[in-house]
mmCIF file of C-alpha atoms (C1' of nucleotides) in Angstrom:
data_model
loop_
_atom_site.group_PDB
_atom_site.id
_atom_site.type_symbol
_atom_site.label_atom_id
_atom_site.label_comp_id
_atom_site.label_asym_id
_atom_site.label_seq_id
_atom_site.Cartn_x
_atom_site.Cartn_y
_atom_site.Cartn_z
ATOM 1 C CA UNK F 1 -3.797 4.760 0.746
ATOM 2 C CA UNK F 2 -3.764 1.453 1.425
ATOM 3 C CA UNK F 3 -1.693 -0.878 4.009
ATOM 4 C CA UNK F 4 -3.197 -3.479 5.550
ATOM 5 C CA UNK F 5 -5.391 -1.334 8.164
ATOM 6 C CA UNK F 6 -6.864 0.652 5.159
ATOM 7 C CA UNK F 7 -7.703 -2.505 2.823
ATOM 8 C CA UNK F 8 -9.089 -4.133 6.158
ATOM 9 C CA UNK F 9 -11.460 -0.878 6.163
ATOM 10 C CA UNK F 10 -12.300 -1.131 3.111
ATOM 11 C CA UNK F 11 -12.966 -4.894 3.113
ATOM 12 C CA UNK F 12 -15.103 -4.429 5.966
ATOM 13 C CA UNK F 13 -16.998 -1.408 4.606
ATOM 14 C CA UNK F 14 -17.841 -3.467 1.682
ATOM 15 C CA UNK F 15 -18.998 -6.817 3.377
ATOM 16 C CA UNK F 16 -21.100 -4.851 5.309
ATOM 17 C CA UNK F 17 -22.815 -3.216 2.421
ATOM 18 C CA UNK F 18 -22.356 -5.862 -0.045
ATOM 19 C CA UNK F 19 -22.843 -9.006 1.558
ATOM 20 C CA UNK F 20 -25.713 -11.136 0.333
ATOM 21 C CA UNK F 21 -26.117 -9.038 -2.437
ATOM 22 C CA UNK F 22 -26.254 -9.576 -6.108
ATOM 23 C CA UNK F 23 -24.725 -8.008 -9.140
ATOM 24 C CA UNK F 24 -27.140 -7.645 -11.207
ATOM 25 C CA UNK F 25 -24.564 -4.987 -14.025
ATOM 26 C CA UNK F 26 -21.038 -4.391 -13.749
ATOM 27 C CA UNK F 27 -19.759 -1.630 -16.053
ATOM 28 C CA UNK F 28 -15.855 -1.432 -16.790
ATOM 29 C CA UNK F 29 -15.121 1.383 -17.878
ATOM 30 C CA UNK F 30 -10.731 0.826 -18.042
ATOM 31 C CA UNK F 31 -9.359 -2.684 -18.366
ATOM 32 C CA UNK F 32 -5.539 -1.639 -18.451
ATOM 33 C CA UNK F 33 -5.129 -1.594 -14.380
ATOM 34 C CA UNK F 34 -2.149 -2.552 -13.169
ATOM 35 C CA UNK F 35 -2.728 -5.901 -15.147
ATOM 36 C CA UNK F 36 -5.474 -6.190 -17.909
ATOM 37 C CA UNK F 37 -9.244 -7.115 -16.010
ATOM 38 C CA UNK F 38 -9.844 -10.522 -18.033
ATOM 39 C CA UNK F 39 -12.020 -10.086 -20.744
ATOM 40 C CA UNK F 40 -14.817 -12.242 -19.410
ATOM 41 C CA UNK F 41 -14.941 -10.621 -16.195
ATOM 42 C CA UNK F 42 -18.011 -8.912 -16.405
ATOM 43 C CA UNK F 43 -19.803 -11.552 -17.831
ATOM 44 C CA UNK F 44 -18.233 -13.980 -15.065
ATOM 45 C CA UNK F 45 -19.518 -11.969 -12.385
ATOM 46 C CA UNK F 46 -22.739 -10.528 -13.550
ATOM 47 C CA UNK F 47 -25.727 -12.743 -11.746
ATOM 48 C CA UNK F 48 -23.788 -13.797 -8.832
ATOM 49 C CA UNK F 49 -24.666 -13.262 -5.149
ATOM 50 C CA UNK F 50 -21.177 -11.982 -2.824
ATOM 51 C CA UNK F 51 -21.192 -14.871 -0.772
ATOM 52 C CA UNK F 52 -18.180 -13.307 1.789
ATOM 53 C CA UNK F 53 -15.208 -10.978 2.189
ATOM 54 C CA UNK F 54 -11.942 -11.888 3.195
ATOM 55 C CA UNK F 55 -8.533 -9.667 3.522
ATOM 56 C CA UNK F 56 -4.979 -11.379 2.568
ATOM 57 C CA UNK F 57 -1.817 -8.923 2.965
ATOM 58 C CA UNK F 58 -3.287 -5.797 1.251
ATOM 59 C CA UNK F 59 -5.634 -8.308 -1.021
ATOM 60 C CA UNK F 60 -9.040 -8.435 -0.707
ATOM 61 C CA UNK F 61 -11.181 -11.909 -1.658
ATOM 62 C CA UNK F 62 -14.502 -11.616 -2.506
ATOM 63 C CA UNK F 63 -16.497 -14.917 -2.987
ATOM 64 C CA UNK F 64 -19.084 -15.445 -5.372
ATOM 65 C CA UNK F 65 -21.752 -17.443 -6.159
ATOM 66 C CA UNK F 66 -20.778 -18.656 -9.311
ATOM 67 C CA UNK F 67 -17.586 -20.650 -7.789
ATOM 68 C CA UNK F 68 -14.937 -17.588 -8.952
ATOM 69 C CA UNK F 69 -12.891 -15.055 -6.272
ATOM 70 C CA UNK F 70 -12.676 -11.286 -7.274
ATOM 71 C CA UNK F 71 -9.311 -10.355 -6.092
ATOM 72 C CA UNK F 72 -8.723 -6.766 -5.571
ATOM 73 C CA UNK F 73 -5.598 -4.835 -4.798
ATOM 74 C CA UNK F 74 -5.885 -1.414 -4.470
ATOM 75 C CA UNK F 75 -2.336 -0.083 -5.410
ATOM 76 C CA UNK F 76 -1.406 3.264 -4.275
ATOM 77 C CA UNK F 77 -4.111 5.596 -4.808
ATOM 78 C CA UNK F 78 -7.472 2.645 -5.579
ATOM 79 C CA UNK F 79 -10.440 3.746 -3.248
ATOM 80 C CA UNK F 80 -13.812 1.581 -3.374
ATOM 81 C CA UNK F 81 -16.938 4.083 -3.210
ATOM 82 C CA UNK F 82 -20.014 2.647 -1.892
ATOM 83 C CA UNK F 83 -23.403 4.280 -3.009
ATOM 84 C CA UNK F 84 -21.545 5.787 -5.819
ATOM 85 C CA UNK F 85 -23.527 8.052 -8.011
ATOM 86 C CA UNK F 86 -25.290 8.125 -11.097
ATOM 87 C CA UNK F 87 -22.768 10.583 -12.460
ATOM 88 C CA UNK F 88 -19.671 8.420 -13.547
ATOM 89 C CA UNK F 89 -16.724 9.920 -11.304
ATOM 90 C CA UNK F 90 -13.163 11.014 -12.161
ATOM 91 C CA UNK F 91 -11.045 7.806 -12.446
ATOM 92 C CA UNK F 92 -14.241 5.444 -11.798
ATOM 93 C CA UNK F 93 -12.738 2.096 -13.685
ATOM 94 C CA UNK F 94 -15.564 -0.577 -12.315
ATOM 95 C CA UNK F 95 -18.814 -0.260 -11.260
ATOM 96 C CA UNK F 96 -20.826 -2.959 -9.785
ATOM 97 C CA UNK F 97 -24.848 -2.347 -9.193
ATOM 98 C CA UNK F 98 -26.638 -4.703 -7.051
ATOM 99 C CA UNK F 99 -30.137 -5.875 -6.283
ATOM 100 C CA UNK F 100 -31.117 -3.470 -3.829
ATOM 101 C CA UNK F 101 -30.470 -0.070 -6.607
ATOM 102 C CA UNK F 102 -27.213 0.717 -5.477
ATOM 103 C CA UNK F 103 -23.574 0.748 -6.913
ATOM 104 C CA UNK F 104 -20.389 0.133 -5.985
ATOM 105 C CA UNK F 105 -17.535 2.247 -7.645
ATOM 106 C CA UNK F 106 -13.858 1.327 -8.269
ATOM 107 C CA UNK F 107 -12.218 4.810 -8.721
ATOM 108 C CA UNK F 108 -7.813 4.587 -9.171
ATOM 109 C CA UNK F 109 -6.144 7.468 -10.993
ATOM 110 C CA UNK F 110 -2.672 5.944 -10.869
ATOM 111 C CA UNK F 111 -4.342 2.803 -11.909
ATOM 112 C CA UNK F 112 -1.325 0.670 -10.045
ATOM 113 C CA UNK F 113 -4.699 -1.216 -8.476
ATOM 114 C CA UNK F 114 -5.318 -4.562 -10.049
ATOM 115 C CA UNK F 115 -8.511 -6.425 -9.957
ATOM 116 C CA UNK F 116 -8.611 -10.160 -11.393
ATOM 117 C CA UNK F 117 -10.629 -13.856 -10.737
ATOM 118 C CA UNK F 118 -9.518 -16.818 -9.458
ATOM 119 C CA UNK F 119 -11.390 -20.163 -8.893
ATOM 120 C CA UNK F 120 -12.414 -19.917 -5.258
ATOM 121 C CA UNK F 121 -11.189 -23.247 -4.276
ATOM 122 C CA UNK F 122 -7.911 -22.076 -5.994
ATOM 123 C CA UNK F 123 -7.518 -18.894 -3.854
ATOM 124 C CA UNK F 124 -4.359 -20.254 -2.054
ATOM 125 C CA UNK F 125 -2.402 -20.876 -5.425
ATOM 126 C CA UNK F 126 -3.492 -17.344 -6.608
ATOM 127 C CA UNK F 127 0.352 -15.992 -7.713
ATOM 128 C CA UNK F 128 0.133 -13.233 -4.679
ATOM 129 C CA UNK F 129 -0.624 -15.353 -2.129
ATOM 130 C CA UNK F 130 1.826 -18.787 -2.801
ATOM 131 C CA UNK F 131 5.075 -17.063 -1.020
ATOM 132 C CA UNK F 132 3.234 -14.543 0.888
ATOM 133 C CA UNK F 133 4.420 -13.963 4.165
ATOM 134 C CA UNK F 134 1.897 -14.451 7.596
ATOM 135 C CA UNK F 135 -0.615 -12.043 8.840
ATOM 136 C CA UNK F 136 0.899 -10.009 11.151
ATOM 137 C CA UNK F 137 -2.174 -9.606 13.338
ATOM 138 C CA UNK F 138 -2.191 -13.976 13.082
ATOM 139 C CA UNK F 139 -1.240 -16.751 15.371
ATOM 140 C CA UNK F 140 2.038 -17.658 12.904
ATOM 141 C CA UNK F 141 3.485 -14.067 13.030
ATOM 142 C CA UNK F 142 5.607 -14.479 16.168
ATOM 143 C CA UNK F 143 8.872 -13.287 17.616
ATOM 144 C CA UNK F 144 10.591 -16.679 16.516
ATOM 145 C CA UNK F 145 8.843 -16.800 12.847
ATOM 146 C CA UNK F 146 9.942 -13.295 12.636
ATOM 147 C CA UNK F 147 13.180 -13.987 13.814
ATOM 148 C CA UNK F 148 13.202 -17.114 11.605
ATOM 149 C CA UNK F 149 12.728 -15.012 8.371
ATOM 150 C CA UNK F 150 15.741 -12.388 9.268
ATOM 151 C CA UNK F 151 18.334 -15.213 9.566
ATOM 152 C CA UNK F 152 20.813 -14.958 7.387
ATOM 153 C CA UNK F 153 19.550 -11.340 5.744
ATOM 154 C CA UNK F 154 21.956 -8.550 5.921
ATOM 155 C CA UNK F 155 19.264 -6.034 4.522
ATOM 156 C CA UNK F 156 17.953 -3.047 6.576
ATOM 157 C CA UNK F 157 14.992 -4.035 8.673
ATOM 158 C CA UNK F 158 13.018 -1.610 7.255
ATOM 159 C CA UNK F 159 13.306 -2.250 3.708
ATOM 160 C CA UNK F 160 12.957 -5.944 4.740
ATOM 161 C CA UNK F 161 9.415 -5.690 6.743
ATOM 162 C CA UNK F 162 8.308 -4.088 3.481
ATOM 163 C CA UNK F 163 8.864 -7.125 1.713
ATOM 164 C CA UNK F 164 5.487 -8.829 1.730
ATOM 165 C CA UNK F 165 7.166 -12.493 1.760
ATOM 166 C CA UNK F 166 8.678 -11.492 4.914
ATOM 167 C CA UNK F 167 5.172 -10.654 6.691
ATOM 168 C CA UNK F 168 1.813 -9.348 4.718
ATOM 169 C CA UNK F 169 0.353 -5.961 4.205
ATOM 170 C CA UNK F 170 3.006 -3.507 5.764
ATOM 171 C CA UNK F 171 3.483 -0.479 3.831
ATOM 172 C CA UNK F 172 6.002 2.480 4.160
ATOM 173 C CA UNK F 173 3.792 4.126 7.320
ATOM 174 C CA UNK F 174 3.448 1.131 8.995
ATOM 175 C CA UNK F 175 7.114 0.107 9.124
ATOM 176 C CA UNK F 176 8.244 3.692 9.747
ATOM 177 C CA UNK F 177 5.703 3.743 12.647
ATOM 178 C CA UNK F 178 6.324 0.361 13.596
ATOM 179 C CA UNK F 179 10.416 0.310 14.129
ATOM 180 C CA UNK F 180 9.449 3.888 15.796
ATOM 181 C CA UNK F 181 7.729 2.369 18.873
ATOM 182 C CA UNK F 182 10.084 -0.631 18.997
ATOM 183 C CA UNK F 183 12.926 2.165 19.292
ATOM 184 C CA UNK F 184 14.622 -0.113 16.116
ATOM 185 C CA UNK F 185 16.983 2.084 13.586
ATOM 186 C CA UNK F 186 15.284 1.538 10.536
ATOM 187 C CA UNK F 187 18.883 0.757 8.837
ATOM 188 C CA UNK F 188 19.498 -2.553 11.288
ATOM 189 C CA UNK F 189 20.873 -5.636 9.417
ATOM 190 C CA UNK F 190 17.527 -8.396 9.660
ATOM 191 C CA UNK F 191 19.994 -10.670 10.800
ATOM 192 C CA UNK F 192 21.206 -8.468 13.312
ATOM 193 C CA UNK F 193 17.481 -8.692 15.075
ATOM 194 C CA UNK F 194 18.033 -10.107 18.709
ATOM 195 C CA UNK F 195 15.404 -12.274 20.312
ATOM 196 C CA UNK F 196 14.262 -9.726 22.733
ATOM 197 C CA UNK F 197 13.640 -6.914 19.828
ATOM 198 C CA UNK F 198 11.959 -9.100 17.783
ATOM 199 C CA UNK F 199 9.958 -9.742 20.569
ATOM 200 C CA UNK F 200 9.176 -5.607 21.171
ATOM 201 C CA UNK F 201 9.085 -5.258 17.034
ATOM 202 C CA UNK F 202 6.180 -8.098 17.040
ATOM 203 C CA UNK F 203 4.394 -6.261 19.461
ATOM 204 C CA UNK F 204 4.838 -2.921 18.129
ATOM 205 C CA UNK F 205 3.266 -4.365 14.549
ATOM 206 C CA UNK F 206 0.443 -5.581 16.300
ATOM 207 C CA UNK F 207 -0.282 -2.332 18.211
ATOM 208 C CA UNK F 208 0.385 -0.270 15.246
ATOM 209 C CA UNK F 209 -2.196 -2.212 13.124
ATOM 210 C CA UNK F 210 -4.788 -2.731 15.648
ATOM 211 C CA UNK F 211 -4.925 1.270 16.638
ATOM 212 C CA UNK F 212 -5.013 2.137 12.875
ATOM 213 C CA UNK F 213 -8.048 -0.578 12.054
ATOM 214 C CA UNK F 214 -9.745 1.491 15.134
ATOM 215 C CA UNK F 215 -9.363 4.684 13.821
ATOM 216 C CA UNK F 216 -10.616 3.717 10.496
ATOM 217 C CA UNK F 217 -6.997 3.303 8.744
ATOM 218 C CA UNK F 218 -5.253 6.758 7.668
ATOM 219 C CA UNK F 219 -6.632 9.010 5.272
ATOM 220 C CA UNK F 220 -4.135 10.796 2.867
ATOM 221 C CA UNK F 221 -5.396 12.909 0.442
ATOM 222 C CA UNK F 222 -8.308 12.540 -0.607
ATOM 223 C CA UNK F 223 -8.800 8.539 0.425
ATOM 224 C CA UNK F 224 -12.397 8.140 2.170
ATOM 225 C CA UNK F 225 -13.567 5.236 3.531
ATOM 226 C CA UNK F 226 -16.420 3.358 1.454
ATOM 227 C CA UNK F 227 -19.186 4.549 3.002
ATOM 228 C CA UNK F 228 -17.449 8.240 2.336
ATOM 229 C CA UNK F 229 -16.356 8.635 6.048
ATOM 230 C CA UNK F 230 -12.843 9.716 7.188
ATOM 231 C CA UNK F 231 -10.158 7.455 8.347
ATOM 232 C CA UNK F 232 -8.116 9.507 11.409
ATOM 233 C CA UNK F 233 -4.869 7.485 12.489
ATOM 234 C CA UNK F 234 -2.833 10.311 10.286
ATOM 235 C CA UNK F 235 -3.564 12.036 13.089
ATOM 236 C CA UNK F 236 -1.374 9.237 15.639
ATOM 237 C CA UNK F 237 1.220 9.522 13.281
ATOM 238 C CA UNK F 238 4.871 9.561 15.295
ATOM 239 C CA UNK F 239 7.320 9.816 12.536
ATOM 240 C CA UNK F 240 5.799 9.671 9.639
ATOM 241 C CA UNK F 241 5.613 12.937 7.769
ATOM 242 C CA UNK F 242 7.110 14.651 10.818
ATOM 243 C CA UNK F 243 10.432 15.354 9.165
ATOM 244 C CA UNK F 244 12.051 17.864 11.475
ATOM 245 C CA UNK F 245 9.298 17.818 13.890
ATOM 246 C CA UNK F 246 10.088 16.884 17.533
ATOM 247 C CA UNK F 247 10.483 12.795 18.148
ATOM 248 C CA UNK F 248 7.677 12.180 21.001
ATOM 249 C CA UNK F 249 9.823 10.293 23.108
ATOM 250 C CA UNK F 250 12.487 12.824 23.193
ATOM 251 C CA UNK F 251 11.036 15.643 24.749
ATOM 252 C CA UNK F 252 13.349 18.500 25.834
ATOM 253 C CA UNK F 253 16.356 15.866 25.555
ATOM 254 C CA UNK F 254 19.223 18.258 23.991
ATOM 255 C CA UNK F 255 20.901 15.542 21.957
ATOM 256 C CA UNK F 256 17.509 14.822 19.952
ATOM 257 C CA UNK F 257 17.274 16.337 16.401
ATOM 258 C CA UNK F 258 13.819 15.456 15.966
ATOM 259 C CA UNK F 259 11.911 13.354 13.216
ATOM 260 C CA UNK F 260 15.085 12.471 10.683
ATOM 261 C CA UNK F 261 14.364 11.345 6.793
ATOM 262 C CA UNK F 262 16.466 8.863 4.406
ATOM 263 C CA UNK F 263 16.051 6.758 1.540
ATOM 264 C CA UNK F 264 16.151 3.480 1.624
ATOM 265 C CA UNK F 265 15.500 1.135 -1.416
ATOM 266 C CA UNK F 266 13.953 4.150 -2.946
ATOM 267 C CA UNK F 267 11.174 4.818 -0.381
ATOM 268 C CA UNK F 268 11.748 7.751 2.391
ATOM 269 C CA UNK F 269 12.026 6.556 5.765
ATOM 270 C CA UNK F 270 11.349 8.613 8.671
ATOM 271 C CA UNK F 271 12.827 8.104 11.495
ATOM 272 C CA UNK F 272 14.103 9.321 14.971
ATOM 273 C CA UNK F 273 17.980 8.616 15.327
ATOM 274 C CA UNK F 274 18.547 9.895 18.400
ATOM 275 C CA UNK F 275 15.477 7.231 19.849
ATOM 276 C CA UNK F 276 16.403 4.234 17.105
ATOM 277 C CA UNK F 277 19.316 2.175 17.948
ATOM 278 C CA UNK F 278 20.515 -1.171 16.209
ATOM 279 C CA UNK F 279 20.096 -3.868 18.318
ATOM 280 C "C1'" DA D 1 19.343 -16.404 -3.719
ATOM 281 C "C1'" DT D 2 19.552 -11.765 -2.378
ATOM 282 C "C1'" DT D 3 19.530 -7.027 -3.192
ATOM 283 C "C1'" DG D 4 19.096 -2.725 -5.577
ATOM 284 C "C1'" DT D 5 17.201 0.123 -9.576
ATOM 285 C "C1'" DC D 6 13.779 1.287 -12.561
ATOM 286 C "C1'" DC D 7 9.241 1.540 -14.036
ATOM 287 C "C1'" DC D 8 4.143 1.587 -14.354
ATOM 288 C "C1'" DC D 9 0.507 6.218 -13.777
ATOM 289 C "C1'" DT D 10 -1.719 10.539 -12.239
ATOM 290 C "C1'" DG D 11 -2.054 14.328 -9.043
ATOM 291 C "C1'" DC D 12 -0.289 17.563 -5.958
ATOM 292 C "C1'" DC D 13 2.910 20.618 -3.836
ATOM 293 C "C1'" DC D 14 6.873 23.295 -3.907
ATOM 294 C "C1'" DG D 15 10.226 26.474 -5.690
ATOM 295 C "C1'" DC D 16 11.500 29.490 -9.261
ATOM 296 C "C1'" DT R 1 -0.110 32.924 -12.211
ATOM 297 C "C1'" DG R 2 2.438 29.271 -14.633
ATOM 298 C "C1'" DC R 3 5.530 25.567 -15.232
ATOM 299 C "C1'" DG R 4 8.887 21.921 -14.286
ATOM 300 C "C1'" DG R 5 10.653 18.727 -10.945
ATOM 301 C "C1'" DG R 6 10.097 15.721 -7.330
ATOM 302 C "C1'" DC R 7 7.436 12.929 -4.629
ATOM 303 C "C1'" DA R 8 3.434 9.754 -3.190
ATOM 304 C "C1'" DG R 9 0.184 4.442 0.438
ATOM 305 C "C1'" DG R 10 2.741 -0.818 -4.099
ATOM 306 C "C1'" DG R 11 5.025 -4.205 -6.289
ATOM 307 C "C1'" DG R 12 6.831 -6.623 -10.445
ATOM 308 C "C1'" DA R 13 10.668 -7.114 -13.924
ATOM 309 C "C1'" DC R 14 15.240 -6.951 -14.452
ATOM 310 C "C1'" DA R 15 20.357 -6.715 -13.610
ATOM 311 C "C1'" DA R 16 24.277 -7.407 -10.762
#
DNA sequence: ATTGTCCCCTGCCCGC
DNA sequence: TGCGGGCAGGGGACAA
């Protein structure tokens, strides 16, 4: 479920919920997430008031009163339930209740989510965040820093842009949709990117992002938003899932085979060859 | 240093 | 209808 559109979603979802509140229980019911929640981590966070919300890459920050960070990454298949029931559901790891009677529910079956504390004035040595590329949607994410960070890499651009050092909180949609509108083959050396793609391929990013934050992120499955609302940008989806479907931009054009699929680096890339050219 | 492979875990969908 | 295989939004640990 969750690029950066998604977790931006869900951040916001919870700030607006959660903000000002206090915990007054938090019930884990599963430590072993992706890494162990420290031991003390209910007892840290029990009492405090959630000062603010920030997103980092796919991260979220939460700051508390009592001078620690929550950090929360939701994996592949974490979803954060607002006004979660009574009734403990399927998967439901963490629960948080608050002042005002009402509880907050961290459900992950795959459990690749993570959730862990940091010092708040220590948030920018967290591990995640020391090497971690800029935010795409940011003043540093630019044609030239973008062009800056392919020099010198002969990986495929697409495998590259998933690389969170590179930039922070693409995911395999995003770059598929991404290289889609910048008409970029997916397979492109980095260093191969000229100054006026990167250009187009900043752009594109941007667009991509922005569009999905407005729609609510995508939903896959069974991924609600917190306050149990759909996400719809599945629904703007060009490539993505659309093997053998008809590429957008190619209509009627004789020569186009329609959505194409590959692996790269072990992740399926969907693409439109006819449409995707290097450089 | 860069790049590719494997793995963590559960659920779902497809083909047989 | 039932079962096994493959695949899924991420990312870290290794090996080459």
């Amino acid at each position: 479920m969750p690029e950066l559109p998604e977790v931006e979603t869900v951040m916001r979802g919870m700030q607006i919920a959660l903000q000002g509140r206090t915990i007054v229980r938090t019930i884990i019911r599963r430590h072993d997430l992706r890494w162990r929640i420290p031991a003390d981590f209910s007892q840290t966070v029990t009492g405090s008031t959630l000062l603010n919300f920030q997103r980092r890459g796919k991260y979220i920050l939460i700051r508390l009163s009592c001078g620690q960070s929550i950090v929360l990454h939701l994996g592949m298949s974490g979803r954060v339930l607002l006004d979660s029931p009574e009734t403990p559901q399927p998967h439901e790891h963490v629960v948080f209740e608050t002042d005002d009677g009402k509880r907050c529910a961290y459900i992950d079956p795959r459990r690749f989510g993570m959730m862990d504390l940091v010092p708040t004035p220590d948030e920018h040595s967290y591990r995640a965040f020391v090497k971690m590329g800029p935010e795409p949607l940011g003043n540093s994410f630019s044609p030239q820093t973008l062009l800056e960070a392919c020099k010198g890499r002969r990986t495929a651009i697409k495998p590259f842009l998933l690389d969170q050092h590179v930039v922070a909180g693409l995911g395999n949609i995003y770059v598929c949709e991404a290289l889609y509108r910048a008409s970029i083959a997916p397979t492109m050396p980095a260093c191969d990117l000229k100054a006026r793609a990167a250009g187009t391929l900043v752009r594109a990013i941007r667009t991509v992002l922005q569009d999905a934050i407005a729609a609510g992120g995508s939903s896959l499955k069974d991924y609600v938003r917190p306050e149990g609302g759909l996400g719809y940008f599945q629904h703007a989806w060009q490539v993505y899932g659309k093997h053998n479907q008809p590429c957008p931009k190619c209509p009627g054009t004789p020569t186009c085979a329609g959505v194409q699929h590959m692996t790269q680096a072990g992740r399926t890339t969907f693409f439109c060859p006819q449409h995707q050219k290097n450089g």
